[in-house]
Tab-separated table of C-alpha atoms in Angstrom:
chain	number	residue	atom	x	y	z
A	1	MET	CA	7.967	-29.045	-14.948
A	2	THR	CA	6.337	-26.814	-17.558
A	3	ASP	CA	8.049	-23.670	-16.314
A	4	HIS	CA	9.562	-21.151	-18.672
A	5	CYS	CA	12.259	-18.643	-17.861
A	6	ILE	CA	11.605	-14.940	-18.281
A	7	SER	CA	14.895	-13.095	-17.950
A	8	GLY	CA	15.772	-9.617	-16.748
A	9	ALA	CA	16.356	-8.652	-20.381
A	10	ASP	CA	12.892	-9.979	-21.315
A	11	ILE	CA	11.375	-7.807	-18.564
A	12	GLU	CA	13.305	-4.769	-19.734
A	13	ALA	CA	11.982	-5.287	-23.275
A	14	MET	CA	8.335	-5.349	-22.178
A	15	GLU	CA	5.977	-2.491	-23.000
A	16	ASP	CA	5.629	-0.214	-19.913
A	17	ARG	CA	2.077	-1.072	-18.891
A	18	TYR	CA	2.604	-4.800	-19.508
A	19	ARG	CA	5.798	-4.694	-17.415
A	20	ALA	CA	4.034	-2.829	-14.593
A	21	ASN	CA	1.273	-5.458	-14.509
A	22	PHE	CA	3.741	-8.322	-14.652
A	23	VAL	CA	6.257	-7.182	-12.046
A	24	ASN	CA	3.513	-6.091	-9.651
A	25	CYS	CA	2.267	-9.698	-9.611
A	26	LEU	CA	5.647	-11.195	-8.688
A	27	SER	CA	5.716	-10.300	-4.994
A	28	GLY	CA	2.570	-12.338	-4.337
A	29	PHE	CA	-0.554	-11.180	-2.508
A	30	LYS	CA	-0.462	-7.751	-0.909
A	31	ALA	CA	-2.415	-5.936	1.780
A	32	ALA	CA	-4.852	-3.285	0.577
A	33	CYS	CA	-4.437	-0.236	2.817
A	34	LEU	CA	-5.865	3.235	2.521
A	35	VAL	CA	-3.558	5.958	3.793
A	36	GLY	CA	-5.423	8.941	5.258
A	37	THR	CA	-3.730	12.303	5.628
A	38	CYS	CA	-4.635	15.940	5.664
A	39	HIS	CA	-3.006	19.183	4.719
A	40	ALA	CA	-3.270	21.178	7.929
A	41	ARG	CA	-3.138	24.696	6.524
A	42	GLU	CA	-5.486	24.080	3.611
A	43	ASN	CA	-7.724	21.731	5.597
A	44	GLN	CA	-7.520	19.350	2.651
A	45	GLU	CA	-8.015	15.602	3.160
A	46	ASN	CA	-6.258	12.955	1.069
A	47	LEU	CA	-6.837	9.252	0.791
A	48	ALA	CA	-4.536	6.936	-1.184
A	49	LEU	CA	-4.539	3.202	-1.792
A	50	VAL	CA	-1.186	1.623	-0.987
A	51	SER	CA	-0.275	-2.040	-1.489
A	52	SER	CA	3.265	-1.878	-0.130
A	53	VAL	CA	2.643	-1.847	3.623
A	54	VAL	CA	4.913	-4.262	5.455
A	55	HIS	CA	5.608	-5.327	9.048
A	56	VAL	CA	8.884	-3.906	10.369
A	57	GLY	CA	8.739	-4.859	14.043
A	58	ALA	CA	6.431	-5.566	16.972
A	59	ASN	CA	8.320	-3.870	19.825
A	60	PRO	CA	8.229	-0.992	19.173
A	61	PRO	CA	5.276	-1.542	16.790
A	62	LEU	CA	6.468	-0.377	13.368
A	63	LEU	CA	5.161	-0.600	9.806
A	64	GLY	CA	6.864	0.476	6.601
A	65	MET	CA	5.595	1.335	3.140
A	66	VAL	CA	7.342	1.986	-0.146
A	67	MET	CA	6.306	5.252	-1.776
A	68	ARG	CA	7.284	6.867	-5.024
A	69	PRO	CA	7.575	10.633	-4.539
A	70	HIS	CA	6.392	11.667	-7.985
A	71	THR	CA	3.256	9.607	-8.516
A	72	VAL	CA	-0.325	9.699	-7.401
A	73	VAL	CA	0.641	9.481	-3.715
A	74	ARG	CA	2.555	12.765	-3.957
A	75	ASP	CA	0.013	14.725	-1.889
A	76	THR	CA	-0.139	11.954	0.680
A	77	LEU	CA	3.631	11.892	1.044
A	78	ARG	CA	3.784	15.695	1.297
A	79	ASN	CA	1.174	15.615	4.085
A	80	ILE	CA	2.990	12.853	5.973
A	81	LYS	CA	6.210	14.829	5.841
A	82	ALA	CA	4.499	18.054	6.893
A	83	ASN	CA	2.349	16.665	9.739
A	84	GLY	CA	4.278	13.581	10.826
A	85	VAL	CA	1.068	11.567	11.130
A	86	TYR	CA	-1.169	9.412	8.947
A	87	THR	CA	-3.718	6.645	9.227
A	88	LEU	CA	-3.705	3.141	7.728
A	89	ASN	CA	-7.083	1.555	7.097
A	90	GLN	CA	-7.648	-2.036	5.947
A	91	VAL	CA	-9.983	-2.324	2.963
A	92	GLN	CA	-12.982	-4.704	3.063
A	93	CYS	CA	-14.126	-6.905	0.179
A	94	ASP	CA	-17.442	-5.122	0.221
A	95	TRP	CA	-16.012	-1.798	-0.920
A	96	VAL	CA	-12.879	-2.625	-2.937
A	97	GLU	CA	-14.274	-0.626	-5.857
A	98	GLN	CA	-14.391	2.580	-3.814
A	99	ALA	CA	-10.910	1.896	-2.454
A	100	HIS	CA	-9.560	1.310	-5.976
A	101	GLN	CA	-11.083	4.555	-7.196
A	102	THR	CA	-8.924	6.553	-4.741
A	103	SER	CA	-5.956	5.680	-6.970
A	104	ALA	CA	-7.230	7.992	-9.735
A	105	ARG	CA	-5.197	11.147	-10.287
A	106	TYR	CA	-7.532	13.680	-8.786
A	107	PRO	CA	-6.375	17.298	-8.595
A	108	SER	CA	-4.711	18.189	-5.264
A	109	GLN	CA	-7.666	20.202	-4.019
A	110	VAL	CA	-10.090	17.287	-4.440
A	111	SER	CA	-10.738	14.936	-1.505
A	112	GLU	CA	-10.747	11.256	-2.458
A	113	PHE	CA	-13.234	10.794	0.380
A	114	SER	CA	-15.944	12.854	-1.281
A	115	GLU	CA	-15.120	11.439	-4.738
A	116	THR	CA	-15.457	7.819	-3.647
A	117	GLY	CA	-18.131	8.006	-0.961
A	118	LEU	CA	-15.863	6.799	1.823
A	119	THR	CA	-16.385	8.553	5.146
A	120	PRO	CA	-13.666	10.471	7.006
A	121	TRP	CA	-13.653	9.955	10.758
A	122	TYR	CA	-11.473	11.698	13.323
A	123	ALA	CA	-10.281	10.436	16.689
A	124	ASN	CA	-9.446	13.994	17.812
A	125	THR	CA	-6.028	12.832	18.943
A	126	ILE	CA	-4.365	12.800	15.525
A	127	GLU	CA	-4.510	15.261	12.666
A	128	ALA	CA	-5.371	12.703	9.988
A	129	PRO	CA	-8.660	11.161	8.872
A	130	PHE	CA	-9.496	7.481	9.353
A	131	VAL	CA	-11.845	5.656	6.990
A	132	ALA	CA	-14.984	5.105	9.051
A	133	GLN	CA	-15.896	1.978	7.016
A	134	SER	CA	-12.641	0.170	7.875
A	135	PRO	CA	-12.760	-2.539	10.568
A	136	LEU	CA	-9.048	-2.107	11.380
A	137	LYS	CA	-7.689	1.437	11.538
A	138	LEU	CA	-4.259	2.522	12.686
A	139	ALA	CA	-3.007	5.922	13.767
A	140	MET	CA	0.625	6.199	12.673
A	141	LYS	CA	3.388	8.564	13.708
A	142	LEU	CA	6.170	9.064	11.193
A	143	GLU	CA	9.420	7.568	12.472
A	144	SER	CA	11.758	7.946	9.504
A	145	ILE	CA	11.886	8.227	5.746
A	146	ILE	CA	14.617	6.079	4.287
A	147	PRO	CA	15.689	6.711	0.686
A	148	ILE	CA	15.900	3.660	-1.598
A	149	GLU	CA	18.510	5.099	-3.884
A	150	VAL	CA	18.423	2.517	-6.653
A	151	ASN	CA	15.060	3.745	-7.953
A	152	HIS	CA	14.463	6.976	-6.029
A	153	THR	CA	11.624	5.626	-3.937
A	154	GLU	CA	11.269	6.085	-0.194
A	155	PHE	CA	10.635	3.629	2.599
A	156	VAL	CA	8.335	5.386	5.047
A	157	VAL	CA	8.561	3.875	8.540
A	158	GLY	CA	5.893	4.743	11.089
A	159	ARG	CA	5.100	3.798	14.641
A	160	ILE	CA	1.635	2.483	15.525
A	161	GLU	CA	0.124	4.906	18.049
A	162	GLN	CA	-3.458	3.640	18.096
A	163	VAL	CA	-5.370	0.614	16.843
A	164	TRP	CA	-9.103	1.002	16.364
A	165	LEU	CA	-11.021	-2.256	16.152
A	166	ASP	CA	-13.801	-4.218	17.789
A	167	LYS	CA	-11.880	-5.848	20.658
A	168	THR	CA	-14.096	-8.931	20.591
A	169	ARG	CA	-12.279	-9.802	17.334
A	170	LEU	CA	-9.057	-10.399	19.284
A	171	ASP	CA	-8.472	-13.982	20.392
A	172	THR	CA	-6.799	-15.007	23.660
A	173	GLN	CA	-3.382	-15.041	22.000
A	174	GLY	CA	-3.607	-11.569	20.496
A	175	ARG	CA	-4.569	-12.626	16.973
A	176	ILE	CA	-7.125	-10.892	14.773
A	177	ASP	CA	-9.022	-13.037	12.257
A	178	LEU	CA	-8.720	-10.819	9.178
A	179	SER	CA	-10.979	-13.142	7.148
A	180	GLU	CA	-13.784	-12.675	9.650
A	181	LEU	CA	-13.360	-8.924	9.311
A	182	ASP	CA	-13.795	-9.424	5.537
A	183	VAL	CA	-10.437	-7.784	4.828
A	184	ALA	CA	-9.382	-7.920	1.145
A	185	CYS	CA	-6.000	-8.365	-0.500
A	186	ILE	CA	-4.590	-7.329	-3.881
A	187	SER	CA	-2.560	-8.971	-6.599
A	188	GLY	CA	-0.863	-6.914	-9.260
A	189	LEU	CA	-2.288	-3.463	-9.787
A	190	ASP	CA	-5.962	-4.136	-10.256
A	191	THR	CA	-7.142	-7.494	-8.916
A	192	TYR	CA	-8.802	-7.959	-5.540
A	193	HIS	CA	-9.211	-11.146	-3.558
A	194	GLN	CA	-11.126	-12.439	-0.552
A	195	PRO	CA	-8.886	-14.680	1.560
A	196	ARG	CA	-10.419	-17.729	3.216
A	197	ARG	CA	-8.633	-19.166	6.234
A	198	ILE	CA	-7.258	-22.649	5.532
A	199	ALA	CA	-4.718	-23.448	8.263
A	200	ARG	CA	-3.157	-22.333	11.502
A	201	PHE	CA	-0.022	-23.917	12.918
A	202	ALA	CA	1.802	-23.910	16.234
A	203	TYR	CA	5.103	-22.060	16.543
A	204	ALA	CA	7.405	-24.261	14.439
A	205	LYS	CA	10.071	-26.314	16.226
A	206	PRO	CA	12.593	-28.802	14.847
A	207	GLN	CA	10.855	-32.209	14.849
B	1	MET	CA	-19.278	1.968	15.619
B	2	THR	CA	-18.233	-0.664	18.148
B	3	ASP	CA	-14.535	0.054	17.785
B	4	HIS	CA	-12.241	0.266	20.777
B	5	CYS	CA	-8.920	2.068	20.946
B	6	ILE	CA	-5.760	0.147	21.775
B	7	SER	CA	-2.992	2.664	22.432
B	8	GLY	CA	0.756	2.483	21.985
B	9	ALA	CA	1.057	2.156	25.771
B	10	ASP	CA	-1.413	-0.769	25.720
B	11	ILE	CA	0.736	-2.489	23.074
B	12	GLU	CA	3.892	-1.875	25.080
B	13	ALA	CA	2.268	-3.481	28.133
B	14	MET	CA	1.348	-6.685	26.276
B	15	GLU	CA	3.120	-9.963	26.997
B	16	ASP	CA	5.797	-10.572	24.309
B	17	ARG	CA	4.164	-13.432	22.434
B	18	TYR	CA	0.722	-11.792	22.572
B	19	ARG	CA	2.212	-8.541	21.243
B	20	ALA	CA	4.015	-10.364	18.432
B	21	ASN	CA	0.771	-12.055	17.359
B	22	PHE	CA	-1.192	-8.818	17.603
B	23	VAL	CA	1.167	-6.456	15.784
B	24	ASN	CA	1.871	-9.005	13.050
B	25	CYS	CA	-1.845	-8.952	12.189
B	26	LEU	CA	-2.025	-5.167	11.811
B	27	SER	CA	-0.389	-4.844	8.394
B	28	GLY	CA	-3.091	-6.987	6.781
B	29	PHE	CA	-2.552	-9.993	4.533
B	30	LYS	CA	1.013	-10.812	3.524
B	31	ALA	CA	2.682	-12.822	0.794
B	32	ALA	CA	4.157	-16.166	1.840
B	33	CYS	CA	7.596	-16.463	0.235
B	34	LEU	CA	10.342	-18.995	0.740
B	35	VAL	CA	13.828	-17.561	0.433
B	36	GLY	CA	16.351	-20.061	-0.927
B	37	THR	CA	20.079	-19.560	-0.411
B	38	CYS	CA	23.192	-21.613	-0.084
B	39	HIS	CA	26.491	-21.298	1.691
B	40	ALA	CA	28.955	-21.734	-1.166
B	41	ARG	CA	31.970	-22.990	0.770
B	42	GLU	CA	30.081	-25.422	2.966
B	43	ASN	CA	27.658	-26.421	0.209
B	44	GLN	CA	24.863	-25.883	2.727
B	45	GLU	CA	21.324	-25.016	1.553
B	46	ASN	CA	18.964	-22.823	3.549
B	47	LEU	CA	15.269	-22.163	3.130
B	48	ALA	CA	13.391	-19.555	5.168
B	49	LEU	CA	9.779	-18.394	5.180
B	50	VAL	CA	9.495	-14.625	4.884
B	51	SER	CA	6.254	-12.640	5.008
B	52	SER	CA	7.746	-9.186	4.467
B	53	VAL	CA	8.381	-9.206	0.722
B	54	VAL	CA	7.207	-6.011	-0.930
B	55	HIS	CA	7.186	-4.462	-4.410
B	56	VAL	CA	9.769	-1.682	-4.775
B	57	GLY	CA	9.626	-0.948	-8.490
B	58	ALA	CA	8.894	-2.405	-11.930
B	59	ASN	CA	11.642	-0.787	-14.012
B	60	PRO	CA	14.159	-1.925	-12.976
B	61	PRO	CA	12.254	-4.850	-11.391
B	62	LEU	CA	12.963	-4.653	-7.637
B	63	LEU	CA	11.609	-6.340	-4.526
B	64	GLY	CA	12.440	-5.600	-0.907
B	65	MET	CA	12.124	-7.596	2.296
B	66	VAL	CA	12.561	-6.681	5.947
B	67	MET	CA	14.928	-8.991	7.806
B	68	ARG	CA	16.048	-9.102	11.397
B	69	PRO	CA	19.737	-10.034	11.562
B	70	HIS	CA	19.604	-12.010	14.803
B	71	THR	CA	16.663	-14.315	14.312
B	72	VAL	CA	15.908	-17.523	12.493
B	73	VAL	CA	16.755	-15.958	9.108
B	74	ARG	CA	20.340	-15.319	10.260
B	75	ASP	CA	21.835	-18.029	8.017
B	76	THR	CA	19.767	-16.845	5.084
B	77	LEU	CA	20.901	-13.265	5.516
B	78	ARG	CA	24.540	-14.338	5.874
B	79	ASN	CA	24.281	-16.323	2.630
B	80	ILE	CA	22.665	-13.420	0.766
B	81	LYS	CA	25.434	-11.104	1.901
B	82	ALA	CA	28.139	-13.616	1.000
B	83	ASN	CA	26.801	-14.717	-2.407
B	84	GLY	CA	24.769	-11.725	-3.522
B	85	VAL	CA	21.994	-13.999	-4.817
B	86	TYR	CA	18.852	-15.709	-3.507
B	87	THR	CA	15.582	-17.102	-4.753
B	88	LEU	CA	11.998	-16.150	-3.834
B	89	ASN	CA	9.379	-18.863	-4.194
B	90	GLN	CA	5.636	-18.375	-3.749
B	91	VAL	CA	4.022	-20.900	-1.405
B	92	GLN	CA	0.950	-22.878	-2.508
B	93	CYS	CA	-2.058	-23.653	-0.310
B	94	ASP	CA	-1.372	-27.329	-0.782
B	95	TRP	CA	1.902	-27.285	1.139
B	96	VAL	CA	1.632	-24.396	3.619
B	97	GLU	CA	2.446	-26.805	6.453
B	98	GLN	CA	5.831	-27.666	4.937
B	99	ALA	CA	6.527	-23.993	4.259
B	100	HIS	CA	5.639	-23.076	7.849
B	101	GLN	CA	7.934	-25.767	9.211
B	102	THR	CA	10.960	-24.042	7.597
B	103	SER	CA	10.565	-21.326	10.251
B	104	ALA	CA	11.739	-23.717	12.997
B	105	ARG	CA	15.158	-22.934	14.467
B	106	TYR	CA	17.138	-25.738	12.901
B	107	PRO	CA	20.900	-25.830	13.505
B	108	SER	CA	22.933	-24.072	10.783
B	109	GLN	CA	24.205	-27.324	9.263
B	110	VAL	CA	20.672	-28.669	8.713
B	111	SER	CA	18.912	-28.040	5.379
B	112	GLU	CA	15.291	-26.967	5.739
B	113	PHE	CA	14.710	-28.702	2.395
B	114	SER	CA	15.464	-32.154	3.731
B	115	GLU	CA	13.656	-31.455	7.025
B	116	THR	CA	10.432	-30.385	5.356
B	117	GLY	CA	10.364	-32.517	2.229
B	118	LEU	CA	10.517	-29.583	-0.163
B	119	THR	CA	12.706	-30.143	-3.221
B	120	PRO	CA	15.688	-27.978	-4.139
B	121	TRP	CA	16.016	-27.231	-7.839
B	122	TYR	CA	18.836	-25.380	-9.573
B	123	ALA	CA	18.743	-23.351	-12.780
B	124	ASN	CA	22.533	-23.591	-13.113
B	125	THR	CA	22.706	-19.846	-13.661
B	126	ILE	CA	22.459	-18.801	-10.015
B	127	GLU	CA	24.093	-20.195	-6.912
B	128	ALA	CA	20.887	-20.551	-4.898
B	129	PRO	CA	18.221	-23.264	-4.768
B	130	PHE	CA	14.673	-22.741	-5.969
B	131	VAL	CA	11.758	-24.680	-4.463
B	132	ALA	CA	10.751	-27.110	-7.217
B	133	GLN	CA	7.130	-27.209	-5.931
B	134	SER	CA	6.598	-23.454	-6.320
B	135	PRO	CA	4.623	-22.254	-9.372
B	136	LEU	CA	6.303	-18.816	-9.291
B	137	LYS	CA	10.032	-18.704	-8.620
B	138	LEU	CA	12.313	-15.706	-8.833
B	139	ALA	CA	16.091	-15.505	-9.088
B	140	MET	CA	17.197	-12.391	-7.218
B	141	LYS	CA	20.431	-10.449	-7.261
B	142	LEU	CA	21.197	-8.407	-4.168
B	143	GLU	CA	21.045	-4.695	-4.947
B	144	SER	CA	21.466	-3.083	-1.530
B	145	ILE	CA	20.968	-3.635	2.178
B	146	ILE	CA	19.466	-0.596	3.836
B	147	PRO	CA	19.608	-0.374	7.641
B	148	ILE	CA	16.364	0.502	9.418
B	149	GLU	CA	17.975	2.097	12.414
B	150	VAL	CA	14.980	2.460	14.681
B	151	ASN	CA	14.827	-1.291	15.401
B	152	HIS	CA	18.063	-2.629	13.905
B	153	THR	CA	16.408	-4.490	11.069
B	154	GLU	CA	17.533	-4.414	7.459
B	155	PHE	CA	15.650	-3.752	4.248
B	156	VAL	CA	17.116	-6.105	1.662
B	157	VAL	CA	16.527	-4.853	-1.890
B	158	GLY	CA	17.066	-7.244	-4.780
B	159	ARG	CA	16.708	-7.127	-8.513
B	160	ILE	CA	14.647	-9.765	-10.324
B	161	GLU	CA	16.973	-11.608	-12.720
B	162	GLN	CA	14.756	-14.519	-13.704
B	163	VAL	CA	11.105	-15.472	-13.374
B	164	TRP	CA	10.238	-19.151	-13.645
B	165	LEU	CA	6.604	-19.875	-14.348
B	166	ASP	CA	4.297	-21.571	-16.812
B	167	LYS	CA	3.958	-18.803	-19.425
B	168	THR	CA	0.415	-19.849	-20.303
B	169	ARG	CA	-0.546	-18.358	-16.908
B	170	LEU	CA	0.281	-14.863	-18.196
B	171	ASP	CA	-2.625	-12.941	-19.689
B	172	THR	CA	-2.400	-10.567	-22.635
B	173	GLN	CA	-1.758	-7.619	-20.322
B	174	GLY	CA	1.086	-9.220	-18.368
B	175	ARG	CA	-0.937	-10.293	-15.342
B	176	ILE	CA	-0.576	-13.590	-13.503
B	177	ASP	CA	-3.668	-15.008	-11.807
B	178	LEU	CA	-2.164	-15.950	-8.439
B	179	SER	CA	-5.425	-17.574	-7.309
B	180	GLU	CA	-5.320	-19.964	-10.272
B	181	LEU	CA	-1.766	-20.873	-9.273
B	182	ASP	CA	-3.165	-21.685	-5.801
B	183	VAL	CA	-0.785	-19.218	-4.140
B	184	ALA	CA	-1.386	-18.748	-0.394
B	185	CYS	CA	-1.134	-15.708	1.853
B	186	ILE	CA	-0.475	-15.252	5.583
B	187	SER	CA	-1.981	-13.237	8.387
B	188	GLY	CA	-0.118	-12.740	11.628
B	189	LEU	CA	2.564	-15.307	12.364
B	190	ASP	CA	0.731	-18.575	11.927
B	191	THR	CA	-2.448	-18.335	9.860
B	192	TYR	CA	-2.665	-19.213	6.173
B	193	HIS	CA	-5.327	-18.236	3.693
B	194	GLN	CA	-6.461	-19.123	0.193
B	195	PRO	CA	-7.444	-15.967	-1.701
B	196	ARG	CA	-10.360	-16.116	-4.101
B	197	ARG	CA	-10.552	-13.521	-6.837
B	198	ILE	CA	-13.511	-11.183	-6.417
B	199	ALA	CA	-12.906	-8.142	-8.627
B	200	ARG	CA	-10.723	-6.548	-11.257
B	201	PHE	CA	-10.949	-2.889	-12.203
B	202	ALA	CA	-9.698	-0.696	-14.990
B	203	TYR	CA	-6.947	1.810	-14.319
B	204	ALA	CA	-8.731	4.353	-12.141
B	205	LYS	CA	-9.466	7.783	-13.589
B	206	PRO	CA	-11.318	10.745	-12.109
B	207	GLN	CA	-15.000	10.279	-12.988
């Protein structure tokens, strides 16, 4: 084995940007989701790229995401707290550059939709914009915000209220082929990948 | 747009297995990580496939994972709570079948290592087995277990204590090319993918 050991102290000693790149690679591949919200009173739309969306449960259908209150997602988090709703939109390989650009620190009054050329779309049942381009869009209702005290982040848990997709993409067992939908994934902070399906296995049982 | 709307009520009405397949696809692509633990007193190793690992922070370096106390990861969770340490090992495309097989409900006294042919490896600094085959192995120290009350799951937050990898895989900015390491990702409960790198962008700034 040619492996080396990088210790906690080594990580602590890294330069900030280097450390951010490094540690963000360690969790493996991540989903690329755009979170759509709006500020009701100011009629201001926000769109933020989040790579920390995770499955929490199927029944009830719940997803979580880790958010840092004082970073670029600040407006998004404020809107989620104020309105209790948001959308999650899977990013396609075709437009990863536009999705990435939403992570720039635009002023609060600027819509990432108009800055990146992505198209807001409303279902009229939820006060948050979907990304029209996305082949898999979820309407989410805020369930709870759980503080992660060790680093002052928050785990935002939401309930899936609506799924918008072409139903013909669902197979007889309820699966969606994300590769066929050309859904992208991320590694680290800046690298995008196109996953190709290589295997599918039966529910594992002891041999 | 040819999208259809699947509502929360539609999801609730689904047959259990169908719903599990469906909802597990909605969060997008997921990392495929093997969690290695051991039961100190009984000298019993456990290995469990987890697809809910998520980045929590870079400084200090923290990862979280959602675990359900009463499922197949029960032994793993018990060991983490008892020992306060565990390993996270990225799965390669080459051996996704062996990784998937660890999710079978083996009896507690059976080691998923010996059942699947994966090789335990110890660093002698942490009481938990790594997967020798994995090109990216982390030693984790339990930081906190946060209850997610809405569905009685737990968010297990750990601190990265060691990273084992071939250092030549690190670029000058701290990034690891996970595709080059042949790391796999998962969609849903049973489908594995090989991600191919398609784009890398600079830190986004307003244009």
